[in-house]
Short mmCIF file of C-alpha atoms and ligand atoms in Angstrom, two decimals:
data_model
loop_
_atom_site.label_atom_id
_atom_site.label_comp_id
_atom_site.label_asym_id
_atom_site.label_seq_id
_atom_site.Cartn_x
_atom_site.Cartn_y
_atom_site.Cartn_z
CA MET N 1 17.00 22.70 -4.27
CA GLU N 2 19.51 20.87 -2.03
CA ILE N 3 23.15 20.73 -3.09
CA TRP N 4 25.55 17.99 -2.01
CA HIS N 5 29.26 18.92 -1.99
CA ILE N 6 31.50 15.85 -1.81
CA ARG N 7 35.29 15.74 -1.85
CA GLY N 8 36.18 12.14 -2.61
CA GLY N 9 39.18 9.91 -2.04
CA ARG N 10 38.78 9.36 1.71
CA ARG N 11 38.32 5.92 3.27
CA LEU N 12 35.23 5.67 5.52
CA ALA N 13 36.08 4.35 8.97
CA GLY N 14 34.39 4.14 12.36
CA SER N 15 30.87 3.24 13.41
CA CYS N 16 27.37 4.65 13.06
CA THR N 17 23.82 3.80 14.05
CA VAL N 18 21.33 2.93 11.32
CA GLN N 19 18.12 5.01 11.23
CA GLY N 20 14.61 3.65 11.57
CA SER N 21 13.01 2.24 8.44
CA LYS N 22 11.17 4.61 6.10
CA ASN N 23 9.34 1.71 4.45
CA ALA N 24 8.22 0.28 7.78
CA SER N 25 7.20 3.69 9.16
CA LEU N 26 4.92 4.72 6.28
CA PRO N 27 2.44 1.79 6.38
CA ILE N 28 2.39 1.90 10.19
CA LEU N 29 1.55 5.63 10.08
CA ALA N 30 -1.35 4.77 7.75
CA ALA N 31 -2.42 1.91 10.04
CA SER N 32 -2.72 4.36 12.96
CA ILE N 33 -6.12 5.49 11.62
CA LEU N 34 -7.62 1.99 11.41
CA CYS N 35 -9.50 2.66 14.64
CA PRO N 36 -9.70 5.54 17.17
CA LEU N 37 -6.19 5.07 18.51
CA ARG N 38 -3.56 6.89 20.47
CA CYS N 39 -0.20 5.53 19.44
CA GLU N 40 3.44 6.22 20.10
CA LEU N 41 6.09 5.16 17.63
CA PHE N 42 9.79 5.09 18.52
CA HIS N 43 12.85 5.27 16.28
CA VAL N 44 10.89 6.90 13.44
CA PRO N 45 13.34 8.56 11.04
CA GLN N 46 13.03 12.31 10.41
CA LEU N 47 12.47 12.32 6.67
CA ARG N 48 10.53 14.27 4.06
CA ASP N 49 8.34 11.24 3.37
CA VAL N 50 7.48 10.88 7.07
CA ASP N 51 6.65 14.62 7.17
CA ALA N 52 4.35 14.09 4.19
CA ALA N 53 2.57 11.21 5.92
CA LEU N 54 2.11 13.31 9.08
CA ARG N 55 0.60 16.11 6.98
CA ILE N 56 -1.90 13.62 5.56
CA LEU N 57 -2.81 12.44 9.06
CA ARG N 58 -3.38 16.05 10.22
CA HIS N 59 -5.48 16.75 7.13
CA LEU N 60 -7.66 13.76 8.10
CA GLY N 61 -8.25 15.33 11.52
CA CYS N 62 -5.66 13.44 13.58
CA LEU N 63 -3.14 14.83 16.00
CA ALA N 64 0.23 13.86 14.60
CA GLU N 65 3.60 15.16 15.69
CA GLN N 66 7.22 14.08 15.65
CA ARG N 67 9.71 15.07 18.31
CA ASP N 68 13.18 13.69 17.76
CA GLY N 69 12.67 10.02 16.90
CA ARG N 70 9.23 9.75 18.49
CA VAL N 71 5.93 10.13 16.69
CA TYR N 72 2.70 10.61 18.62
CA ILE N 73 -0.61 10.11 16.82
CA ASP N 74 -4.15 10.50 18.13
CA SER N 75 -6.61 9.36 15.49
CA THR N 76 -9.70 9.45 17.72
CA GLN N 77 -10.92 12.67 16.07
CA LEU N 78 -10.47 11.58 12.47
CA SER N 79 -13.06 13.56 10.53
CA CYS N 80 -12.26 13.27 6.84
CA CYS N 81 -11.85 10.44 4.34
CA SER N 82 -10.40 12.22 1.34
CA ILE N 83 -6.81 13.20 0.57
CA PRO N 84 -6.22 16.06 -1.89
CA HIS N 85 -3.79 15.79 -4.77
CA ALA N 86 -1.39 18.28 -3.21
CA LEU N 87 -0.85 15.91 -0.29
CA MET N 88 -0.93 12.73 -2.35
CA GLU N 89 1.62 14.08 -4.78
CA GLU N 90 4.21 14.74 -2.07
CA MET N 91 4.80 11.06 -1.48
CA ARG N 92 4.31 8.43 -4.14
CA SER N 93 3.41 5.75 -1.66
CA SER N 94 0.53 7.71 -0.06
CA VAL N 95 -1.72 5.14 -1.73
CA ILE N 96 -1.21 3.02 1.42
CA PHE N 97 -3.76 5.29 3.15
CA MET N 98 -6.50 3.92 0.89
CA GLY N 99 -7.00 0.60 2.69
CA ALA N 100 -6.83 2.21 6.12
CA LEU N 101 -9.40 4.91 5.23
CA LEU N 102 -11.73 2.31 3.75
CA ALA N 103 -11.45 0.22 6.92
CA ARG N 104 -12.08 3.18 9.24
CA CYS N 105 -14.66 5.19 7.29
CA GLY N 106 -16.14 2.79 4.76
CA GLU N 107 -15.01 5.17 2.06
CA ALA N 108 -11.87 6.80 0.69
CA ARG N 109 -11.28 9.44 -1.93
CA LEU N 110 -7.78 10.18 -3.08
CA SER N 111 -5.87 11.18 -6.15
CA LEU N 112 -2.94 9.22 -7.35
CA PRO N 113 0.52 10.65 -7.82
CA GLY N 114 1.95 10.00 -11.27
CA GLY N 115 4.46 7.25 -11.76
CA CYS N 116 7.51 7.71 -13.93
CA GLN N 117 10.23 8.08 -11.32
CA LEU N 118 10.94 4.36 -11.59
CA GLY N 119 8.52 3.67 -14.39
CA LYS N 120 4.74 3.24 -14.17
CA ARG N 121 3.53 2.76 -10.62
CA PRO N 122 0.22 0.97 -11.33
CA ILE N 123 -2.16 0.20 -8.48
CA ASP N 124 -4.28 -2.42 -10.21
CA LEU N 125 -3.35 -5.04 -7.59
CA HIS N 126 -4.32 -2.67 -4.75
CA LEU N 127 -7.74 -2.05 -6.33
CA ALA N 128 -8.35 -5.73 -7.15
CA ALA N 129 -7.64 -6.70 -3.54
CA LEU N 130 -10.01 -4.04 -2.13
CA ARG N 131 -12.73 -5.04 -4.60
CA LYS N 132 -12.31 -8.65 -3.48
CA LEU N 133 -13.05 -7.45 0.05
CA GLY N 134 -16.28 -5.85 -1.19
CA ALA N 135 -15.24 -2.29 -2.00
CA GLN N 136 -16.91 -0.39 -4.87
CA ILE N 137 -14.22 1.61 -6.64
CA GLU N 138 -14.63 4.25 -9.35
CA GLU N 139 -11.58 5.53 -11.17
CA ASP N 140 -11.87 8.87 -12.90
CA GLY N 141 -8.59 9.99 -14.43
CA GLY N 142 -6.23 10.43 -11.51
CA GLU N 143 -9.04 10.35 -8.93
CA ILE N 144 -10.11 7.23 -7.04
CA ALA N 145 -13.36 6.97 -5.07
CA CYS N 146 -13.87 3.86 -2.96
CA HIS N 147 -16.69 2.93 -0.67
CA ALA N 148 -17.82 -0.21 1.07
CA TYR N 149 -21.09 -1.00 2.81
CA GLY N 150 -19.28 -3.46 5.08
CA LEU N 151 -16.11 -5.21 3.99
CA ARG N 152 -16.17 -8.98 4.08
CA GLY N 153 -13.34 -11.46 4.41
CA ALA N 154 -12.09 -13.04 1.19
CA GLU N 155 -9.26 -14.99 -0.37
CA ILE N 156 -6.94 -12.59 -2.21
CA VAL N 157 -4.36 -13.98 -4.60
CA PHE N 158 -1.60 -11.68 -5.85
CA PRO N 159 0.04 -12.61 -9.19
CA LEU N 160 3.13 -10.76 -8.02
CA PRO N 161 4.21 -9.91 -4.47
CA SER N 162 3.46 -6.17 -4.43
CA VAL N 163 4.57 -4.61 -1.13
CA GLY N 164 2.06 -1.76 -1.21
CA ALA N 165 -0.84 -3.91 -2.37
CA THR N 166 -0.09 -6.44 0.40
CA GLU N 167 -0.11 -3.60 2.94
CA ASN N 168 -3.37 -2.13 1.62
CA ALA N 169 -5.03 -5.56 1.70
CA MET N 170 -3.85 -6.20 5.29
CA LEU N 171 -5.21 -2.83 6.46
CA ALA N 172 -8.61 -3.16 4.78
CA ALA N 173 -8.97 -6.80 5.89
CA CYS N 174 -8.83 -5.67 9.53
CA ALA N 175 -12.33 -4.20 9.10
CA ALA N 176 -13.71 -7.12 7.09
CA LYS N 177 -16.24 -9.48 8.60
CA GLY N 178 -14.81 -13.00 8.53
CA GLU N 179 -11.40 -14.33 7.65
CA THR N 180 -9.16 -12.94 4.89
CA VAL N 181 -6.35 -14.98 3.39
CA ILE N 182 -3.78 -13.14 1.26
CA ARG N 183 -1.81 -15.48 -0.98
CA GLY N 184 1.25 -14.47 -3.00
CA ALA N 185 1.86 -11.72 -0.43
CA ALA N 186 5.07 -9.70 -0.30
CA ARG N 187 7.50 -11.13 2.28
CA GLU N 188 9.55 -8.03 3.11
CA PRO N 189 10.56 -7.43 6.76
CA GLU N 190 8.46 -4.25 6.62
CA ILE N 191 5.37 -6.44 6.15
CA VAL N 192 6.31 -8.34 9.31
CA ALA N 193 6.73 -4.99 11.09
CA LEU N 194 3.26 -3.91 9.95
CA GLN N 195 1.82 -7.18 11.30
CA GLY N 196 3.48 -6.42 14.64
CA PHE N 197 1.84 -2.99 14.82
CA LEU N 198 -1.57 -4.35 13.76
CA ARG N 199 -1.37 -6.94 16.52
CA ALA N 200 -0.51 -4.20 19.03
CA ALA N 201 -3.63 -2.32 17.83
CA GLY N 202 -5.80 -5.41 18.43
CA ALA N 203 -5.86 -7.19 15.07
CA GLN N 204 -5.39 -10.90 14.65
CA VAL N 205 -2.88 -11.17 11.79
CA ASP N 206 -0.59 -14.11 11.08
CA GLY N 207 1.83 -15.28 8.43
CA ALA N 208 3.59 -12.03 7.52
CA GLY N 209 7.00 -12.87 6.09
CA SER N 210 5.61 -15.97 4.46
CA GLY N 211 3.69 -15.73 1.19
CA THR N 212 0.36 -16.28 2.96
CA ILE N 213 -1.08 -13.81 5.45
CA THR N 214 -4.29 -14.43 7.38
CA VAL N 215 -6.41 -11.73 9.03
CA THR N 216 -9.01 -13.28 11.30
CA GLY N 217 -10.37 -10.41 13.33
CA PHE N 218 -9.90 -7.06 14.97
CA ARG N 219 -10.68 -6.06 18.54
CA PRO N 220 -9.46 -2.45 18.43
CA ARG N 221 -7.42 -1.24 21.36
CA ARG N 222 -7.38 2.40 22.46
CA SER N 223 -3.60 2.69 22.40
CA ALA N 224 -0.59 1.05 20.86
CA ALA N 225 3.15 1.54 20.84
CA CYS N 226 5.92 0.17 18.71
CA ARG N 227 9.56 0.67 17.85
CA ILE N 228 10.30 0.98 14.13
CA MET N 229 12.72 -1.61 12.75
CA PRO N 230 16.11 -0.51 11.36
CA ASP N 231 16.16 0.65 7.74
CA ARG N 232 17.67 -2.22 5.77
CA ILE N 233 18.22 -0.13 2.63
CA VAL N 234 20.07 2.57 4.55
CA GLY N 235 22.12 -0.24 6.11
CA ALA N 236 22.86 -1.58 2.64
CA THR N 237 23.73 1.92 1.42
CA LEU N 238 26.24 2.50 4.23
CA ALA N 239 27.74 -0.95 3.63
CA CYS N 240 28.19 -0.06 -0.04
CA ALA N 241 29.71 3.29 0.95
CA ALA N 242 32.31 1.47 3.06
CA ALA N 243 33.04 -0.87 0.16
CA ALA N 244 33.21 1.96 -2.39
CA THR N 245 35.87 3.83 -0.38
CA GLY N 246 38.02 0.86 0.75
CA GLY N 247 36.79 1.57 4.25
CA ASP N 248 36.15 -0.24 7.52
CA VAL N 249 32.74 0.58 9.02
CA LEU N 250 30.68 -0.90 11.84
CA LEU N 251 26.91 -0.46 11.48
CA ARG N 252 25.05 -0.59 14.80
CA ASP N 253 21.34 -1.09 15.57
CA THR N 254 20.74 -2.95 12.32
CA ASP N 255 19.71 -6.46 11.37
CA PRO N 256 22.20 -7.90 8.86
CA LYS N 257 19.76 -10.69 8.01
CA HIS N 258 17.47 -8.08 6.42
CA PHE N 259 20.06 -7.23 3.77
CA SER N 260 22.03 -10.46 3.69
CA THR N 261 21.93 -10.63 -0.13
CA VAL N 262 23.65 -7.24 -0.36
CA LEU N 263 26.28 -8.33 2.18
CA TYR N 264 26.75 -11.59 0.27
CA PHE N 265 27.61 -9.74 -2.96
CA LEU N 266 29.90 -7.30 -1.13
CA ASN N 267 31.73 -10.33 0.25
CA GLN N 268 31.92 -11.76 -3.28
CA ALA N 269 33.43 -8.42 -4.33
CA GLY N 270 36.19 -8.87 -1.74
CA CYS N 271 34.89 -7.27 1.44
CA ASP N 272 35.17 -8.89 4.86
CA ILE N 273 31.72 -9.04 6.48
CA ILE N 274 31.56 -9.61 10.23
CA SER N 275 27.95 -9.90 11.39
CA SER N 276 26.29 -10.15 14.77
CA THR N 277 22.62 -10.01 15.74
CA HIS N 278 22.33 -6.21 15.74
CA SER N 279 25.45 -5.03 13.94
CA VAL N 280 27.64 -5.70 10.94
CA ARG N 281 31.19 -4.63 10.09
CA ILE N 282 32.20 -4.14 6.46
CA ARG N 283 35.94 -4.00 5.76
CA SER N 284 37.33 -3.47 2.31
CA GLY N 285 41.09 -3.62 2.25
CA GLY N 286 41.65 -2.57 -1.33
CA LYS N 287 40.29 -2.86 -4.84
CA LEU N 288 36.98 -4.67 -5.19
CA ARG N 289 36.43 -7.28 -7.85
CA GLY N 290 33.47 -7.58 -10.23
CA ILE N 291 30.85 -10.11 -9.12
CA GLY N 292 29.69 -11.55 -12.45
CA ALA N 293 25.92 -11.33 -12.58
CA LEU N 294 23.08 -10.52 -10.20
CA GLU N 295 19.36 -9.87 -10.55
CA THR N 296 16.95 -7.91 -8.37
CA ALA N 297 13.98 -9.86 -7.05
CA PRO N 298 11.22 -9.60 -4.44
CA TYR N 299 12.34 -10.30 -0.88
CA PRO N 300 14.25 -12.40 0.10
CA GLY N 301 15.97 -11.82 -3.25
CA PHE N 302 18.38 -8.96 -3.95
CA PRO N 303 16.45 -5.73 -3.20
CA THR N 304 15.80 -3.35 -6.09
CA ASP N 305 16.33 -0.42 -3.71
CA ALA N 306 19.96 -1.48 -3.21
CA GLN N 307 20.68 -1.88 -6.94
CA PRO N 308 21.85 1.71 -7.54
CA VAL N 309 24.09 1.83 -4.47
CA LEU N 310 25.72 -1.53 -5.17
CA MET N 311 26.33 -0.32 -8.73
CA ALA N 312 28.10 2.72 -7.31
CA ALA N 313 30.30 0.53 -5.12
CA LEU N 314 31.43 -1.51 -8.14
CA LEU N 315 32.34 1.31 -10.52
CA LYS N 316 36.07 0.97 -9.75
CA ALA N 317 36.07 -2.82 -9.20
CA GLU N 318 38.50 -5.03 -11.09
CA GLY N 319 36.43 -6.76 -13.79
CA ARG N 320 32.78 -6.74 -14.74
CA THR N 321 29.37 -6.97 -13.13
CA ALA N 322 26.02 -7.38 -14.91
CA ILE N 323 23.03 -6.18 -12.87
CA THR N 324 19.54 -7.07 -14.10
CA GLU N 325 16.65 -4.97 -12.73
CA ASN N 326 13.50 -7.09 -12.66
CA ILE N 327 11.22 -5.02 -10.42
CA PHE N 328 10.93 -1.54 -11.96
CA GLU N 329 11.10 -0.71 -15.65
CA ASN N 330 13.03 2.53 -15.29
CA ARG N 331 15.47 2.11 -12.44
CA PHE N 332 18.76 2.81 -14.20
CA ARG N 333 18.21 6.58 -14.23
CA GLN N 334 21.44 7.03 -12.25
CA VAL N 335 23.51 5.53 -15.08
CA PRO N 336 23.93 8.63 -17.32
CA GLU N 337 24.94 10.65 -14.26
CA LEU N 338 27.46 8.03 -13.10
CA ARG N 339 28.96 7.99 -16.61
CA ARG N 340 29.69 11.71 -16.19
CA LEU N 341 32.13 10.69 -13.43
CA GLY N 342 33.89 8.40 -15.91
CA ALA N 343 32.05 5.18 -15.08
CA GLN N 344 31.84 2.54 -17.82
CA ILE N 345 28.26 1.25 -17.83
CA ASP N 346 26.44 -0.20 -20.85
CA LEU N 347 22.68 -0.68 -20.78
CA ASP N 348 20.98 -3.53 -22.61
CA GLY N 349 17.27 -3.59 -21.78
CA ARG N 350 16.90 -4.49 -18.11
CA THR N 351 20.63 -5.24 -17.69
CA ALA N 352 23.43 -2.83 -16.85
CA LEU N 353 26.98 -4.04 -17.56
CA ILE N 354 29.56 -2.31 -15.36
CA ARG N 355 33.21 -2.42 -16.39
CA GLY N 356 35.46 -1.28 -13.56
CA VAL N 357 37.65 1.77 -14.17
CA ASP N 358 40.80 2.85 -12.35
CA ARG N 359 39.57 6.32 -11.50
CA LEU N 360 36.42 8.39 -11.24
CA ARG N 361 36.66 12.15 -11.55
CA GLY N 362 34.38 14.44 -9.58
CA THR N 363 31.98 16.64 -11.52
CA ALA N 364 28.50 18.20 -11.35
CA LEU N 365 25.53 15.79 -11.24
CA SER N 366 21.75 15.93 -10.83
CA ALA N 367 19.98 13.50 -8.53
CA THR N 368 17.26 11.62 -10.40
CA ASP N 369 15.47 9.78 -7.59
CA LEU N 370 15.94 8.65 -4.01
CA ARG N 371 18.27 5.67 -4.40
CA GLY N 372 19.85 7.00 -7.57
CA GLY N 373 20.81 10.14 -5.67
CA ALA N 374 22.33 8.04 -2.90
CA ALA N 375 24.31 6.13 -5.53
CA MET N 376 25.71 9.42 -6.87
CA ILE N 377 26.83 10.42 -3.37
CA LEU N 378 28.62 7.08 -2.97
CA ALA N 379 30.28 7.45 -6.37
CA GLY N 380 31.37 10.96 -5.37
CA LEU N 381 32.99 9.54 -2.25
CA ALA N 382 35.00 7.18 -4.46
CA ALA N 383 35.90 9.84 -7.05
CA ASP N 384 38.93 12.13 -7.13
CA GLY N 385 38.21 15.78 -6.54
CA GLU N 386 34.87 17.43 -5.88
CA THR N 387 31.44 16.19 -6.91
CA VAL N 388 28.48 18.56 -6.64
CA ILE N 389 25.00 17.03 -6.81
CA CYS N 390 21.91 19.17 -7.38
CA ASP N 391 18.99 17.43 -5.68
CA GLU N 392 15.32 18.43 -5.55
CA GLY N 393 15.07 16.76 -2.18
CA HIS N 394 15.12 13.15 -3.38
CA VAL N 395 17.80 11.89 -0.96
CA THR N 396 16.35 13.52 2.16
CA ARG N 397 13.06 11.71 1.43
CA GLY N 398 14.69 8.51 2.67
CA TYR N 399 18.01 9.24 4.37
CA GLU N 400 18.02 10.93 7.78
CA ARG N 401 20.92 13.38 8.32
CA PHE N 402 22.89 11.40 5.75
CA ASP N 403 25.53 14.14 5.41
CA ALA N 404 26.23 14.09 9.16
CA CYS N 405 26.28 10.30 9.19
CA LEU N 406 28.88 10.19 6.40
CA ARG N 407 30.95 12.96 8.03
CA SER N 408 31.01 10.95 11.27
CA LEU N 409 32.72 8.21 9.24
CA GLY N 410 35.32 10.60 7.89
CA ALA N 411 33.74 11.68 4.62
CA ASP N 412 34.16 15.24 3.35
CA VAL N 413 30.45 15.90 2.62
CA CYS N 414 28.44 19.05 3.02
CA LEU N 415 24.73 19.49 2.27
CA GLU N 416 23.68 23.00 1.33
CA TYR N 417 19.93 23.71 1.65
C1 EPZ S 501 7.68 -0.55 -2.13
O1 EPZ S 501 7.11 0.18 -3.20
C2 EPZ S 501 8.79 0.34 -1.57
N1 EPZ S 501 8.20 1.59 -1.09
C3 EPZ S 501 9.80 0.63 -2.67
O2 EPZ S 501 10.85 1.40 -2.10
C4 EPZ S 501 10.38 -0.70 -3.16
O3 EPZ S 501 11.28 -0.45 -4.23
C5 EPZ S 501 9.24 -1.60 -3.65
O4 EPZ S 501 8.26 -1.78 -2.59
C6 EPZ S 501 9.73 -2.97 -4.08
O5 EPZ S 501 10.40 -3.59 -3.03
C7 EPZ S 501 7.64 1.62 0.15
O6 EPZ S 501 7.59 0.62 0.84
C8 EPZ S 501 7.12 2.94 0.61
P1 EPZ S 501 5.55 -2.81 -5.29
P2 EPZ S 501 5.74 -0.35 -3.90
O7 EPZ S 501 4.09 -2.59 -5.27
O8 EPZ S 501 4.86 -0.91 -2.87
C9 EPZ S 501 4.30 -3.58 -9.78
C10 EPZ S 501 12.31 3.22 -1.92
O9 EPZ S 501 13.31 3.50 -2.61
N2 EPZ S 501 2.92 -3.32 -9.34
O10 EPZ S 501 6.13 -3.95 -4.54
O11 EPZ S 501 5.21 0.76 -4.73
C11 EPZ S 501 5.17 -2.33 -9.74
O12 EPZ S 501 4.99 -1.59 -10.94
C12 EPZ S 501 11.05 2.74 -2.59
O13 EPZ S 501 12.28 3.25 -0.66
C13 EPZ S 501 1.88 -3.55 -10.21
O14 EPZ S 501 2.08 -3.96 -11.35
O15 EPZ S 501 6.30 -1.48 -4.85
C14 EPZ S 501 6.56 -2.89 -9.61
O16 EPZ S 501 7.02 -3.25 -10.89
C15 EPZ S 501 11.14 2.80 -4.11
N3 EPZ S 501 0.61 -3.31 -9.80
C16 EPZ S 501 6.36 -4.14 -8.77
O17 EPZ S 501 4.96 -4.45 -8.83
C17 EPZ S 501 0.33 -2.85 -8.54
O18 EPZ S 501 -0.87 -2.66 -8.20
C18 EPZ S 501 6.73 -3.98 -7.30
O19 EPZ S 501 6.01 -2.89 -6.82
C19 EPZ S 501 1.41 -2.61 -7.66
C20 EPZ S 501 2.71 -2.87 -8.07
#
C-alpha cells in the first residue's frame, strides 16, 4: 500500500520536465519481439506498468533491462509464446503482446486480466482483427489461444477507433503476406510513435495518425533505437495541477499539440496558456470559471484519461461544468472520493455536473484507479489542510516520481511506501 500525504493551499510555481509516455512505451516494448531484435529505447519512464512489461519480455526469453531512462531489449533468444495469468494480470494492457507473439511465433497463449477498473475491457475488436489476418483463435473462459499457419494481408475495418486493437493489428500485420489496410484506426500520437518504431525495425507502415493505416511489408533489421515521446496525459495532469492551485508552471520537453484540447478548456476556465514547440506555460492568476459542457472522445477529441484531472481542477471554479464520459462506462469512480473533500458533483448517467465550491477540506481518501488517483492528488493540492490517500499502487503505474515532481514545483507532498 502506498500512502500520499498532501498539505494543500500552496500555489505551484516553477518548471519541470515531462516524463516519457507510458502509452507509447508499452506497445513499443511489445513490438520489440516482432523479430530477433536488439533495441535501445530512450526516455522510457520508470513505472510499474513498464516493469510489468519487462517481466513479460523476460518470461518470453528476452533480455530486458531498464537503467535510468534507457531500456535495452534483446529478443533474439525469445523461446516462449505464452504469458501466464500472474504476468497478464499485473497490467491490463498486456493484451498488446498478443499480436506481436502471433507475428513472431505463429501462436500466442495468454490469459486476459479482468476489466472493471473503468468498466468492461472487451477485446472483441482485437480478436476480429487477428482473425481477419488469418489467425485461429479459441477462447476458453479467461484463456485465449491463437495460432496462424501464415498470416495474410487483409482489409480490417474497426467500428470504433480502439487504441489497443489498432496496435495489435499493426503488430500482427507486419508478419502478414501482402498488404494490410486498417480503416477506422485510432489516431492517437502513441499510434504514430509505434509506427516510427516499426519503421526503425524494418516494417513498411504508413498512415498512422490518420484513420487509415497501411502495412505493406517487413524487412526485419537486427537492431533499432528510438526515443519515447513525451507523456501527453502527464503533461495534461501537471497543467491541471497548475490550474487547480492558481499556479504558474512551465512544462518542458512536451508537445502541447498532443493535449491541445485540455489546454483549450483550461484557457476557457481562465488560465493563460503560452505554448511553444516543446514547452507550455500554464498561469492561473486566481479563481477559475466553469466551462459549460465538454465530452470525452477518441483522439483528437478531449482525452478520457484527462477527464478526472480536469474535473479536479474545476472543483473550486466559479460556476458549473458538465463533463460527459463517452469512452469508458465506469470512469467516474473518483467522484465519491472527491465529494469527501466537499466537492459538489452530481452524476447523471455518463455526465458529471460539477458545481464549484469555495473551499475543499483535506481528508482521508482511497485511490480507485490510475487517473482517478491523480485527480485526488490534485484535489488535495487545492484543499485546505491535509489529505491522505491510500493507494494500492495505481498512481505509480503511470506517473514517474510524481511526488518529487510536484515538490519541485512547491507542493507539500510526501509518498510513503
Ligand atoms: C488505451 O486503452 C490506453 N491505454 C488508455 O489509457 C486510454 O484510456 C484508452 O486507450 C482510450 O484512449 C494504453 O494505451 C496502454 P481502447 P485501450 O481499446 O486500448 C472499447 C491510462 O489511463 N473496446 O481504445 O484499452 C473499450 O471498452 C489508460 O493510461 C471494445 O469495445 O482502450 C472502450 O470503451 C486507461 N472492444 C473503448 O473501446 C475492444 O476490442 C476504447 O478502448 C477494445 C476496446
